[in-house]
Coordinates of C-alpha atoms in Angstrom, one line a residue:
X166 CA 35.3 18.3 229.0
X167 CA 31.2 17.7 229.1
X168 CA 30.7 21.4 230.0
X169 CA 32.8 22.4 227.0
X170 CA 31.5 20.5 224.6
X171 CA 27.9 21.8 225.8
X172 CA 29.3 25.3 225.1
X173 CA 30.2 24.5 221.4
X174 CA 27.3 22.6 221.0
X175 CA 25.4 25.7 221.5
X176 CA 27.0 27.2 219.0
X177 CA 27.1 24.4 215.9
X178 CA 23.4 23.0 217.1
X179 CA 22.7 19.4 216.9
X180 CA 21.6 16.7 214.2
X181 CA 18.3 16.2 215.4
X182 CA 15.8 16.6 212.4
X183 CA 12.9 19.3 212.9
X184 CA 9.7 19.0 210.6
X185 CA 7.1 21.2 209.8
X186 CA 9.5 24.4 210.2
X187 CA 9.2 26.1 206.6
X188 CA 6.3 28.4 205.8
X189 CA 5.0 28.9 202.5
X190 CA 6.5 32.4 201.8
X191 CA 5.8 32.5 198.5
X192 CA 2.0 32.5 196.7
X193 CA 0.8 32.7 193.3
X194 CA -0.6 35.3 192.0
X195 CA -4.0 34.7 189.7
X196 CA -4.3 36.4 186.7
X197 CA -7.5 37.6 185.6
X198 CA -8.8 36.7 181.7
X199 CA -11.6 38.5 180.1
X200 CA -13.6 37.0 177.8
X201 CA -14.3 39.1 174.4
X202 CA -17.3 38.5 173.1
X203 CA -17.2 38.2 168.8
X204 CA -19.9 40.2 166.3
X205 CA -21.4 38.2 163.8
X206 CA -23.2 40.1 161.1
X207 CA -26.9 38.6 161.4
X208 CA -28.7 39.6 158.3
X209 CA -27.7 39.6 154.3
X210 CA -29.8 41.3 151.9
X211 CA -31.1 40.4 148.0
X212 CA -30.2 43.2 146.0
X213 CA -27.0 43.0 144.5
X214 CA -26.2 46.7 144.3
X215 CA -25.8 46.7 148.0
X216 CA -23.0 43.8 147.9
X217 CA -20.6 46.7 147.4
X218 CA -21.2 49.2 149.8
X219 CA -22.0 45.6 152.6
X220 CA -18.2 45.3 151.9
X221 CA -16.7 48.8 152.1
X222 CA -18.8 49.6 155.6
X223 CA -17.3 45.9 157.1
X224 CA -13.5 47.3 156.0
X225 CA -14.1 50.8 157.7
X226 CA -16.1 49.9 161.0
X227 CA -14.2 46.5 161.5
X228 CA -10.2 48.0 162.7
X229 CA -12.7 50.4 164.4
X230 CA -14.7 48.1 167.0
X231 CA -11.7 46.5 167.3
X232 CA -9.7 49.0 168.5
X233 CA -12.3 51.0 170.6
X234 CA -13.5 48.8 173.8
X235 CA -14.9 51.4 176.5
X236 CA -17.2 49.2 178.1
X237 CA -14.2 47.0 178.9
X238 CA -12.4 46.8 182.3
X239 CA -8.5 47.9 182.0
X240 CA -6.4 45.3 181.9
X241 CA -3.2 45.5 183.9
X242 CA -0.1 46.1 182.1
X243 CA 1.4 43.2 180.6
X244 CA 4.9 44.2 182.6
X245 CA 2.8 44.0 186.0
X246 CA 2.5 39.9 185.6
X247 CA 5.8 38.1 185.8
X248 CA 5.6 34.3 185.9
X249 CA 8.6 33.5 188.7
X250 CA 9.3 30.8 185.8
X251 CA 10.6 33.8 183.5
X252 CA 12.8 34.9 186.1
X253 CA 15.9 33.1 185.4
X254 CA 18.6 34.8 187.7
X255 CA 16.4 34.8 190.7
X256 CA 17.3 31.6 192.1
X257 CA 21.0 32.1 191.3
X258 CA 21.5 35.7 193.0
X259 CA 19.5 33.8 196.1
X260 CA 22.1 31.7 196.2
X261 CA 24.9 33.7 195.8
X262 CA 23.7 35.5 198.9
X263 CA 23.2 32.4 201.1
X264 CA 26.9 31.7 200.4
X265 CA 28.5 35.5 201.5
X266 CA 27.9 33.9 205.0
X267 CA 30.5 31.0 204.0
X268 CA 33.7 32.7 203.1
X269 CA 35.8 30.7 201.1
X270 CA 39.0 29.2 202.5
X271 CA 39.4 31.2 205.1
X272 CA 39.9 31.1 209.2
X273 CA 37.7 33.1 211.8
X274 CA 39.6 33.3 215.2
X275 CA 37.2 34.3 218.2
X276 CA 38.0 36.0 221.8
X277 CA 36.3 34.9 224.6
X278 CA 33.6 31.6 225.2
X279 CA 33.6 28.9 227.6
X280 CA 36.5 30.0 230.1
X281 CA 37.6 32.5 227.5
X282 CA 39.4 29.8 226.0
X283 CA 38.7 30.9 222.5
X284 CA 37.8 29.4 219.7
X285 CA 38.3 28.9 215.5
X286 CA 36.2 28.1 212.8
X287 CA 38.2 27.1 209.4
X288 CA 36.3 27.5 206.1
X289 CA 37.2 25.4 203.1
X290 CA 34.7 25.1 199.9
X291 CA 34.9 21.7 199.0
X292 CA 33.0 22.4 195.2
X293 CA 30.6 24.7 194.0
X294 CA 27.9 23.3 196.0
X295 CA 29.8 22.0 199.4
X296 CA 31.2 23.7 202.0
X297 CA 32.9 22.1 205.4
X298 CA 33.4 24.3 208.5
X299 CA 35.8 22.8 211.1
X300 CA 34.5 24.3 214.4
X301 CA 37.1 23.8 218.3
X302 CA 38.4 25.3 220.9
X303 CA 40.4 23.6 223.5
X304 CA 37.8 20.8 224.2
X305 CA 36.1 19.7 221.4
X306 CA 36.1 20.1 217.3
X307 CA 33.6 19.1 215.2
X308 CA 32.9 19.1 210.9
X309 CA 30.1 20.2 209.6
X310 CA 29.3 20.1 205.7
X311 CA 26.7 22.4 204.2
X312 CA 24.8 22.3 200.7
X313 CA 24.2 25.2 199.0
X314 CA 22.2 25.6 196.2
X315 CA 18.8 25.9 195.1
X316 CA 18.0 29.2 197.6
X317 CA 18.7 26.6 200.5
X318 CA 21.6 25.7 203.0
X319 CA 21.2 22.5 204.3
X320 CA 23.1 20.6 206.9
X321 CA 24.5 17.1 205.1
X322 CA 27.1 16.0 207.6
X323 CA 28.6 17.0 211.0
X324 CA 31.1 14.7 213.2
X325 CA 32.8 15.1 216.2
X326 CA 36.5 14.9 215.3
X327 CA 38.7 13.4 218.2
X328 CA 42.3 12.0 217.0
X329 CA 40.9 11.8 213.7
X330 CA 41.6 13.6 210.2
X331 CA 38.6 15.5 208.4
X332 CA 36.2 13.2 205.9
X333 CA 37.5 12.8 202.3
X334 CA 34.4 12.2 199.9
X335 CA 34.0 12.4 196.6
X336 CA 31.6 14.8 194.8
X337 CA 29.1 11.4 193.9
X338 CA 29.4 11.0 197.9
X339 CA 28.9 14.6 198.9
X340 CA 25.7 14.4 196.8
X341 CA 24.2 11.5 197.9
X342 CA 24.4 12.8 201.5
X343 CA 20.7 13.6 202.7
X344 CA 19.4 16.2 204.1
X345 CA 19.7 16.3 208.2
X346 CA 18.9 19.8 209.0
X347 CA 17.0 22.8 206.7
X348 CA 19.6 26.1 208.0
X349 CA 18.1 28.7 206.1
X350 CA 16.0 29.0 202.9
X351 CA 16.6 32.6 200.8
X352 CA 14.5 35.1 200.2
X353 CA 14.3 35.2 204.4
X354 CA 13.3 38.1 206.6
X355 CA 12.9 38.8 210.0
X356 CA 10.4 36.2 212.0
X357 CA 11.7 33.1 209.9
X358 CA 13.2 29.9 211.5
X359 CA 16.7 29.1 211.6
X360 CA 17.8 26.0 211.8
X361 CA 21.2 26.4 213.3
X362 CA 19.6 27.0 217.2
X363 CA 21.6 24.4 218.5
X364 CA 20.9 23.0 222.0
X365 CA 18.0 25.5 222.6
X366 CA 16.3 24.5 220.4
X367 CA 15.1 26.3 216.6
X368 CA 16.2 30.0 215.9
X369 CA 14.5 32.7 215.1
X370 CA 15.7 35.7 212.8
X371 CA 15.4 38.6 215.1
X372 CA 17.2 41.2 212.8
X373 CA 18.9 41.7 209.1
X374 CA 20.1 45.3 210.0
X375 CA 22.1 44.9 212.8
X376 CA 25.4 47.3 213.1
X377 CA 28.0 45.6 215.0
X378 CA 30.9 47.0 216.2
X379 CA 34.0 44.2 216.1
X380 CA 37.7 44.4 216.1
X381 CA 37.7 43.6 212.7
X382 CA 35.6 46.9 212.1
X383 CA 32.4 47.9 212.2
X384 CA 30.3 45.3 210.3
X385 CA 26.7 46.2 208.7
X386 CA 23.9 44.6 207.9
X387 CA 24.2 41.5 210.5
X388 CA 21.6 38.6 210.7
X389 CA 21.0 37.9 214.3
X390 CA 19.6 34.8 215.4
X391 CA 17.8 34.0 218.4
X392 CA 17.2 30.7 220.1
X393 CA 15.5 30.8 223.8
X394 CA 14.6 27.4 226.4
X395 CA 13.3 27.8 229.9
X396 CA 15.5 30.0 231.5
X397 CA 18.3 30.5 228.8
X398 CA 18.3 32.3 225.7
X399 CA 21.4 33.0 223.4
X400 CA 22.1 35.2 220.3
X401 CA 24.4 34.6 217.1
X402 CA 25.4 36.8 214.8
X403 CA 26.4 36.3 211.2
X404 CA 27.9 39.2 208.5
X405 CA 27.9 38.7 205.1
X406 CA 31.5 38.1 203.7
X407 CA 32.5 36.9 207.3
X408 CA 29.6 34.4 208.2
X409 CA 29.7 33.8 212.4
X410 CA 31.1 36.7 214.5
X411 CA 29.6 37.1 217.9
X412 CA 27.7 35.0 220.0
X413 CA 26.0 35.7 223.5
X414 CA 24.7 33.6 225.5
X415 CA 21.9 34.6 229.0
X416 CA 20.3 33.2 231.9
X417 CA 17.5 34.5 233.9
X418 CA 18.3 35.3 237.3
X419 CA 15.3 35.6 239.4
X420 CA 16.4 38.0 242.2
X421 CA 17.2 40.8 239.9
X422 CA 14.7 39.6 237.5
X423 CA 16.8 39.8 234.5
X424 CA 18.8 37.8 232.1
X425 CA 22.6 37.5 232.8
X426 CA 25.0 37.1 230.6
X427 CA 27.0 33.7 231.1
X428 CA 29.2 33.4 228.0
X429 CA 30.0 35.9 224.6
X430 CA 32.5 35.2 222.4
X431 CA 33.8 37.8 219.6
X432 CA 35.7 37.5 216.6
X433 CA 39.2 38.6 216.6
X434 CA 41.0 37.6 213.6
X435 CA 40.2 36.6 210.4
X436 CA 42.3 35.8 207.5
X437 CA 42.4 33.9 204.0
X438 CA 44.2 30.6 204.2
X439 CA 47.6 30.3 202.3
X440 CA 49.8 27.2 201.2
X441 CA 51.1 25.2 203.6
X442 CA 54.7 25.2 205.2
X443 CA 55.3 21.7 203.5
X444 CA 54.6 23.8 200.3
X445 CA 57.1 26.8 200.5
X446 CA 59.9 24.1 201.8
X447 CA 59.2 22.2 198.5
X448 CA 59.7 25.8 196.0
X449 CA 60.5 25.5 192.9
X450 CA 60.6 27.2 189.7
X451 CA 57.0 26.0 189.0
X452 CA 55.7 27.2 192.8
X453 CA 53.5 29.9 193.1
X454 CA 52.5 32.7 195.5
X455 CA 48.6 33.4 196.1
X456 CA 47.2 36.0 196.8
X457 CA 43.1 37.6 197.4
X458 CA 42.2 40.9 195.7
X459 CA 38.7 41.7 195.6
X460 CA 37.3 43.3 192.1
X461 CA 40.6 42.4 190.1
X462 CA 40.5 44.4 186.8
X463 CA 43.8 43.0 184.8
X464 CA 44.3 45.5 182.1
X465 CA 47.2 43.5 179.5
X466 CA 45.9 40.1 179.7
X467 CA 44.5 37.1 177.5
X468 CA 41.5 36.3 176.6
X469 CA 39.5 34.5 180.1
X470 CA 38.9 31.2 180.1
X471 CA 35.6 29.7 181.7
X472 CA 35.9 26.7 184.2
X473 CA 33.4 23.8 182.9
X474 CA 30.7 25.1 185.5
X475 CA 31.2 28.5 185.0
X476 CA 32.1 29.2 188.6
X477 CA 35.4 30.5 187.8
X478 CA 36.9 31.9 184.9
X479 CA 41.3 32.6 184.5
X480 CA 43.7 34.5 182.6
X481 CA 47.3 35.4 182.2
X482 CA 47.7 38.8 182.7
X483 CA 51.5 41.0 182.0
X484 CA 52.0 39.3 178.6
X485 CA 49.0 40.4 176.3
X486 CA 45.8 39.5 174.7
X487 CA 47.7 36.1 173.1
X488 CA 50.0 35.9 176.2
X489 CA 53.0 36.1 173.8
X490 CA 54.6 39.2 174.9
X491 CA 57.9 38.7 176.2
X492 CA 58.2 39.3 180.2
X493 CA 56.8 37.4 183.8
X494 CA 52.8 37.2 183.8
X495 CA 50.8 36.2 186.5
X496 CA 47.7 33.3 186.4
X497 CA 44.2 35.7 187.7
X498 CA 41.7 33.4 188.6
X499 CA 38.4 35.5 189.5
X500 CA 35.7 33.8 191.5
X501 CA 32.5 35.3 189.3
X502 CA 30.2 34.6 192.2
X503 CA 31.9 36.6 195.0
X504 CA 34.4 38.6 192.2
X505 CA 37.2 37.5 194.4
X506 CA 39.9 37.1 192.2
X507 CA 42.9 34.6 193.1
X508 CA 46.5 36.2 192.1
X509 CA 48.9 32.7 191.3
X510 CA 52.8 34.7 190.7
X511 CA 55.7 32.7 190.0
X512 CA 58.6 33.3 193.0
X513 CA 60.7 36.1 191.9
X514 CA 63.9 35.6 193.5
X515 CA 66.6 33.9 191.7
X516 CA 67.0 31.7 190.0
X517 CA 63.1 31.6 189.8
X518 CA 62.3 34.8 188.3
X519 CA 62.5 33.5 184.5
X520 CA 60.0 31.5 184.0
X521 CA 56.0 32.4 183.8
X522 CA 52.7 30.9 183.1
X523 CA 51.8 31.1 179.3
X524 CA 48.7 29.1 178.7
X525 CA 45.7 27.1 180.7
X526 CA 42.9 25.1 180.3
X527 CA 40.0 24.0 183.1
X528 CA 40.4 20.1 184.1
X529 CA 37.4 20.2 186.5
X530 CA 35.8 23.1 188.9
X531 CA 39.1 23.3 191.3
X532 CA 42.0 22.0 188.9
X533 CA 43.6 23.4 185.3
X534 CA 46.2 22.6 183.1
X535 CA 49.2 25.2 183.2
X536 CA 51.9 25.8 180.7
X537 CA 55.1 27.4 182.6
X538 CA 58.4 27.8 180.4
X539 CA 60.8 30.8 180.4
X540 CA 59.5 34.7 179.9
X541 CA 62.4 35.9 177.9
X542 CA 63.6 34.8 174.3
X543 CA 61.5 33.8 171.4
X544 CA 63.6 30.5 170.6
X545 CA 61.2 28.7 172.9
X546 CA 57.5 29.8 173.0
X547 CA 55.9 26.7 175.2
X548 CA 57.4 25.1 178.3
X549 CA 56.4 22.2 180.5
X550 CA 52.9 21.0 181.8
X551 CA 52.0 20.8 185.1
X552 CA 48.3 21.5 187.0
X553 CA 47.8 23.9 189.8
X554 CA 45.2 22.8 192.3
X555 CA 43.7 26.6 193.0
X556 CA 42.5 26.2 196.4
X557 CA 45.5 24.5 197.7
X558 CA 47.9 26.1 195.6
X559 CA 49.8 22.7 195.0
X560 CA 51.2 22.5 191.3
X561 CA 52.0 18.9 190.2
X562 CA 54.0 18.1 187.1
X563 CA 52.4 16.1 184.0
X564 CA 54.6 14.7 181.1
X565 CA 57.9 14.5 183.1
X566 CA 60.0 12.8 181.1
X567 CA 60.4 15.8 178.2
X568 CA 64.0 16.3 177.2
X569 CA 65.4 19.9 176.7
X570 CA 64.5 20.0 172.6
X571 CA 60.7 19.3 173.4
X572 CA 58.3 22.0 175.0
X573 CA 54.5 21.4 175.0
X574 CA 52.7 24.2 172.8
X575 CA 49.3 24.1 173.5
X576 CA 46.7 21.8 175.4
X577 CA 43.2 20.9 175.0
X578 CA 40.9 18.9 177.4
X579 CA 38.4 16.3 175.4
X580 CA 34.4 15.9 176.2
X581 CA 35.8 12.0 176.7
X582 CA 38.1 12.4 180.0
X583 CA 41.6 12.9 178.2
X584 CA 43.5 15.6 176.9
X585 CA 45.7 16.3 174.1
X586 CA 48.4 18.3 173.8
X587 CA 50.8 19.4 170.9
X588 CA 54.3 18.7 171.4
X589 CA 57.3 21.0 169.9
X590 CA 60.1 19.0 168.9
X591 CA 63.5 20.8 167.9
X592 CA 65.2 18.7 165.1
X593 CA 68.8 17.2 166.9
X594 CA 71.1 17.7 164.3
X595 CA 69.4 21.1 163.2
X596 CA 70.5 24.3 165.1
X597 CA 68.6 25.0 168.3
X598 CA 65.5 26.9 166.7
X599 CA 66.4 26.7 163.3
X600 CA 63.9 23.3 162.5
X601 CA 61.6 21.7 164.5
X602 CA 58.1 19.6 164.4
X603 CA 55.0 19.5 166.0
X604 CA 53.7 16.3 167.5
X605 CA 50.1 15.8 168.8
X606 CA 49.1 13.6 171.8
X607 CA 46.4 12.5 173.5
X608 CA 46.3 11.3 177.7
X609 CA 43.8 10.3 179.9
X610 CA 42.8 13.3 182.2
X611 CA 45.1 13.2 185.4
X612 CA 42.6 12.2 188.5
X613 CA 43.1 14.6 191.4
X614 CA 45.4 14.0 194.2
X615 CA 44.3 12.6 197.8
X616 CA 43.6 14.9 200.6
X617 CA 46.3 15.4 203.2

């Protein structure tokens, strides 16, 4: 059991905190200001008649000097000189980059390691910010929980898990986590410390341009990281879009006077997550099947609507720019980071294949409000409320005790942690359609659900 957990140590490094690792790669630039010297006109004269012609020689020569300096050095063009300050994406793209080597919600399976007993590492994006890694094999599984943002990936938290469930912390937790180990700091290059060296000690980026050859493919532009101690060395190699792939590790052997290689593992698999089986036992005509598709382009869809952060942005897409159309439409959520879009279809078989999604609006960063009623028939243009979890595809009624005369309409989520939602009432004595009223409610926002 020791000997494993040594091997996937290697691999997921250790807690202990390393100062003095980050170099200055960035310096300032100094502009250069040249002084202009002013001309003052020294002498005035007594005779009047001159006064005139003083005054019409100062409005012709004037525009003159000022526009002819030669004996003045060139000054660079203003475009040359950009403040960092006035560069407002930078940071943002950095970022965006540091997180193509966390893949969201998805599962890497690996070949080989420690007694080729193989080995996983599951993915889940626990906010904008956080991300948790779950790393095993046969011996050992530990959590790791990463910041990402401001050009930096920083190590928060890491446990060893043995009989026990994953951590469950809020986003005020997650935040006032500190800082146990700097990973990697973007713009980065070839020479910099990594922080993820794991038993050896720091890494070292070795490469950014590595091809590598995996069953998945042959995967470009690959980070290596190297990490060396005494008589060991080992090499990891991360792909953007698939994070950690390959790792090898070597031993020097003095007769042949060489390194050896002891252990490589390789990945083998690796796949999206999807809902769980206690999910597809509990379908109803509200459940919904996900799918990935990179670079989505809906083409008869509603207008999108932003999530509060910006992160993510969703539409209904089948059923027009009002989403009014008769027919089934499906709920496209697109990632705007990765341009990932999430595809959320009702189940088609019967009796399912009636109903569709007609309206949303964003609770939080991972949650929205979802308006499901039938696709067919103008008699009733709302439907129920219920809000779809996106990353774990769970959909959990809200307002359960509607009869069949009322439908909500429309929803709206307050700046003050409720909602409010207009309420279609059909008249009971009128004939179904005929007369009706709207109602108008307002509800504390629902708070989300426990982790499993």
């Amino acid at each position: 059991m020791n000997d494993i957990k040594q091997q996937l140590l290697l691999k997921i490094g250790n807690t202990s905190e390393r100062g003095d690792r980050v170099k200055e790669q960035i310096q300032k630039k100094k502009g250069t200001h040249i002084k202009r010297k002013s001309e003052r006109l020294a002498s005035y004269t007594a005779i009047a008649a001159f006064i005139g012609l003083i005054a019409v020689a100062c409005f012709l020569l004037v525009p003159n000097l000022l526009q002819e300096k030669p004996f003045q050095p060139a000054e660079e063009p203003p475009t040359t000189v950009v403040p960092p300050l006035e560069e407002p994406n930078h940071e943002e793209d950095l970022t965006l980059l540091l997180k193509e080597y966390f893949p969201a919600n998805s599962k890497s399976t690996f070949d080989g390691g420690y007694e080729d007993s193989g080995s996983t590492i599951e993915t889940t994006w626990l906010n904008v910010d956080y991300v948790q890694q779950i790393v095993s094999n046969t011996g050992a599984a530990f959590e790791n929980i990463y910041r990402i943002k401001d050009n930096k990936v920083v190590l928060v938290y890491r446990e060893m898990l043995e009989g026990v469930s994953p951590t469950n912390m809020t986003f005020k937790e997650l935040e006032s986590l500190p800082t146990i180990e700097l990973i990697l700091e973007a713009p980065f290059e070839v020479g910099d410390p990594y922080g993820y060296g794991g038993t050896l000690g720091e890494g070292v980026i070795v490469s950014l341009e590595e091809e590598i050859a995996t069953p998945l493919g042959t995967l470009n532009n690959v980070m290596v990281v190297e990490t060396s101690a005494d008589a060991y060395r080992a090499r990891s190699y991360y792909a953007p879009g698939y994070g950690y792939i390959k790792g090898v590790s070597e031993y020097w052997d003095e007769e042949k006077g060489d390194y050896i290689i002891g252990v490589t593992e390789e990945i083998k698999e690796f796949v999206y997550a999807t809902e769980s089986e206690d999910v597809r036992k509990k379908a109803t005509p509200e459940t919904f099947e996900k799918t990935i598709v990179s670079n989505y382009k809906p083409s008869f869809h509603s207008p999108w609507v932003p999530s509060p952060n910006g992160t993510y942005r969703a539409t209904i897409e089948g059923r027009g720019e009002q989403a009014g159309e008769e027919g089934i439409g499906a709920l496209v959520i697109e990632n705007r980071n990765t341009k990932d879009s999430f595809i959320f279809k009702l189940l088609e078989e019967e009796p399912y294949r009636q109903y569709t999604p007609k309206e949303v609006a964003w609770i939080d960063e991972s949650r929205l409000f979802v308006i499901i009623g039938y696709a067919y028939g103008m008699v009733t243009a709302g439907g129920k409320l219920y809000v779809l979890d996106v990353e774990r595809n769970e959909v959990k009624p809200i307002i359960t005790d509607l009869t069949n005369k009322e439908e909500v309409m429309s929803i709206k989520v307050n700046n003050d942690d409720t909602f409010t939602y207009q309420l279609h009432v059909y008249d009971t004595d009128a004939m179904e359609g005929s007369e009706s009223h709207v109602e108008e409610n307002t509800l504390p926002l629902p708070k989300p659900g426990e982790r499993d």
